[in-house]
Amino acid sequence: MDEKDLVDLISDALGEGGGRGRGEGGRKPDRGGDKGGRGGGPEGFQVDTAALDAYAKQTAKLAEELRESAKKGLGGITGEGFGRIGRDSGFAEALAGFAKALGTQVSGVAGNAAELGRATRRTADAYQEQDGGIAIDLSKLLG
């Protein structure tokens, strides 16, 4: 059984008849798979869940590095290196305030990066779960 026969079998089982998809006039919507991209073929697409996993891990690592930078690297900026003139002019206090604000911003970016990693992980899980469900459905259809 080739791919077209399998598509026809599934379409017939789903009540779509004639192996035609959901596009207008029975034509399957183009998902870019046959345009030289990384798609799974002219009638669908493919998700590289391993790449999503790797991205999620890299993003989590980046978030942790940002958190550490906010704590250690920026916490050492106090403005005390400018001595009495820096203190009396208010420059030291302004610099310390800037460092604190920058630390807050970097921590916020770290939180957003961590959430991006978690969302990417959930996306990979959803695709894997969907693929598993499709495999079960195909097994049932093919007997």
CSV table of C-alpha atoms in Angstrom, one decimal:
chain,number,residue,atom,x,y,z
A,1,MET,CA,0.0,0.0,0.0
A,2,ASP,CA,1.5,3.3,-1.0
A,3,GLU,CA,1.0,6.7,0.6
A,4,LYS,CA,-1.9,7.7,-1.7
A,5,ASP,CA,-3.8,4.5,-1.0
A,6,LEU,CA,-3.3,5.0,2.8
A,7,VAL,CA,-4.6,8.6,2.5
A,8,ASP,CA,-7.6,7.3,0.6
A,9,LEU,CA,-8.3,4.6,3.1
A,10,ILE,CA,-8.1,7.0,6.0
A,11,SER,CA,-10.2,9.6,4.2
A,12,ASP,CA,-12.9,7.1,3.4
A,13,ALA,CA,-12.9,5.8,7.0
A,14,LEU,CA,-13.3,9.4,8.2
A,15,GLY,CA,-16.2,9.9,5.8
A,16,GLU,CA,-14.5,12.4,3.6
A,17,GLY,CA,-14.7,10.1,0.6
A,18,GLY,CA,-12.5,9.8,-2.5
A,19,GLY,CA,-9.3,10.5,-0.6
A,20,ARG,CA,-9.9,14.2,-0.8
A,21,GLY,CA,-8.9,16.5,2.0
A,22,ARG,CA,-10.6,19.5,3.6
A,23,GLY,CA,-9.5,22.1,1.1
A,24,GLU,CA,-11.8,23.8,-1.4
A,25,GLY,CA,-12.8,21.6,-4.3
A,26,GLY,CA,-11.4,18.6,-2.6
A,27,ARG,CA,-7.9,19.9,-2.9
A,28,LYS,CA,-5.7,19.5,0.2
A,29,PRO,CA,-4.4,22.8,1.6
A,30,ASP,CA,-0.8,23.4,0.8
A,31,ARG,CA,1.3,23.3,3.9
A,32,GLY,CA,4.6,24.0,2.2
A,33,GLY,CA,5.9,20.5,2.4
A,34,ASP,CA,6.8,20.3,-1.3
A,35,LYS,CA,8.5,23.6,-1.7
A,36,GLY,CA,12.0,22.5,-0.7
A,37,GLY,CA,11.4,23.2,3.0
A,38,ARG,CA,11.6,20.8,5.9
A,39,GLY,CA,8.0,19.6,5.6
A,40,GLY,CA,6.9,16.0,5.5
A,41,GLY,CA,5.7,16.0,1.9
A,42,PRO,CA,3.2,17.7,-0.3
A,43,GLU,CA,0.3,16.8,1.8
A,44,GLY,CA,1.4,17.5,5.3
A,45,PHE,CA,4.2,18.6,7.6
A,46,GLN,CA,6.5,17.1,10.1
A,47,VAL,CA,7.6,18.3,13.5
A,48,ASP,CA,11.1,17.6,14.8
A,49,THR,CA,10.3,17.0,18.4
A,50,ALA,CA,14.0,16.3,19.2
A,51,ALA,CA,14.8,19.9,18.0
A,52,LEU,CA,12.0,21.2,20.2
A,53,ASP,CA,13.4,19.3,23.1
A,54,ALA,CA,16.9,20.6,22.5
A,55,TYR,CA,15.6,24.2,22.2
A,56,ALA,CA,13.6,23.8,25.5
A,57,LYS,CA,16.8,22.6,27.3
A,58,GLN,CA,18.9,25.4,25.8
A,59,THR,CA,16.4,28.0,26.8
A,60,ALA,CA,16.1,26.7,30.3
A,61,LYS,CA,19.9,26.8,30.6
A,62,LEU,CA,20.0,30.4,29.3
A,63,ALA,CA,17.3,31.4,31.8
A,64,GLU,CA,19.4,30.0,34.6
A,65,GLU,CA,22.5,31.8,33.4
A,66,LEU,CA,20.6,35.1,33.2
A,67,ARG,CA,19.3,34.6,36.8
A,68,GLU,CA,22.9,34.0,38.0
A,69,SER,CA,24.1,37.1,36.1
A,70,ALA,CA,21.4,39.2,37.7
A,71,LYS,CA,22.3,38.0,41.2
A,72,LYS,CA,26.1,37.9,41.0
A,73,GLY,CA,27.2,40.2,38.2
A,74,LEU,CA,25.0,43.1,38.8
A,75,GLY,CA,24.9,42.9,42.6
A,76,GLY,CA,28.5,44.0,42.7
A,77,ILE,CA,27.8,47.4,41.1
A,78,THR,CA,27.5,49.8,44.0
A,79,GLY,CA,29.1,52.9,42.9
A,80,GLU,CA,31.5,52.9,45.9
A,81,GLY,CA,34.5,53.0,43.5
A,82,PHE,CA,33.9,56.7,43.0
A,83,GLY,CA,34.7,57.6,46.6
A,84,ARG,CA,33.5,60.7,48.4
A,85,ILE,CA,32.8,62.7,45.2
A,86,GLY,CA,30.6,59.9,43.9
A,87,ARG,CA,28.8,59.8,47.2
A,88,ASP,CA,28.4,63.5,47.6
A,89,SER,CA,27.3,64.1,44.0
A,90,GLY,CA,24.7,61.3,44.1
A,91,PHE,CA,26.4,59.4,41.3
A,92,ALA,CA,27.2,56.4,43.4
A,93,GLU,CA,23.6,56.1,44.5
A,94,ALA,CA,22.3,56.6,41.0
A,95,LEU,CA,24.6,53.9,39.7
A,96,ALA,CA,23.6,51.5,42.4
A,97,GLY,CA,19.9,52.2,41.5
A,98,PHE,CA,20.6,51.6,37.9
A,99,ALA,CA,22.3,48.3,38.6
A,100,LYS,CA,19.3,47.2,40.8
A,101,ALA,CA,16.8,48.2,38.0
A,102,LEU,CA,19.0,46.4,35.4
A,103,GLY,CA,19.0,43.3,37.6
A,104,THR,CA,15.2,43.4,37.8
A,105,GLN,CA,15.0,43.6,34.0
A,106,VAL,CA,17.5,40.7,33.5
A,107,SER,CA,15.5,38.6,36.0
A,108,GLY,CA,12.4,39.4,34.1
A,109,VAL,CA,14.0,38.3,30.8
A,110,ALA,CA,15.2,35.1,32.6
A,111,GLY,CA,11.6,34.4,33.7
A,112,ASN,CA,10.4,34.9,30.1
A,113,ALA,CA,13.1,32.7,28.7
A,114,ALA,CA,12.2,30.0,31.3
A,115,GLU,CA,8.5,30.2,30.3
A,116,LEU,CA,9.4,30.0,26.6
A,117,GLY,CA,11.4,26.8,27.4
A,118,ARG,CA,8.4,25.3,29.3
A,119,ALA,CA,6.0,26.2,26.4
A,120,THR,CA,8.3,24.7,23.9
A,121,ARG,CA,8.5,21.5,26.0
A,122,ARG,CA,4.7,21.4,26.2
A,123,THR,CA,4.5,21.8,22.4
A,124,ALA,CA,6.9,18.9,21.9
A,125,ASP,CA,4.9,16.8,24.3
A,126,ALA,CA,1.6,17.7,22.5
A,127,TYR,CA,3.0,16.7,19.1
A,128,GLN,CA,4.4,13.4,20.5
A,129,GLU,CA,1.0,12.7,22.1
A,130,GLN,CA,-0.8,13.5,18.9
A,131,ASP,CA,1.5,11.3,16.8
A,132,GLY,CA,0.9,8.5,19.3
A,133,GLY,CA,-2.8,8.9,18.9
A,134,ILE,CA,-2.6,8.9,15.1
A,135,ALA,CA,-0.4,5.8,15.2
A,136,ILE,CA,-3.1,4.0,17.3
A,137,ASP,CA,-5.8,5.1,14.9
A,138,LEU,CA,-3.9,4.0,11.9
A,139,SER,CA,-3.2,0.6,13.5
A,140,LYS,CA,-7.0,0.2,14.1
A,141,LEU,CA,-7.8,1.2,10.6
A,142,LEU,CA,-5.3,-1.2,9.0
A,143,GLY,CA,-6.4,-4.0,11.3
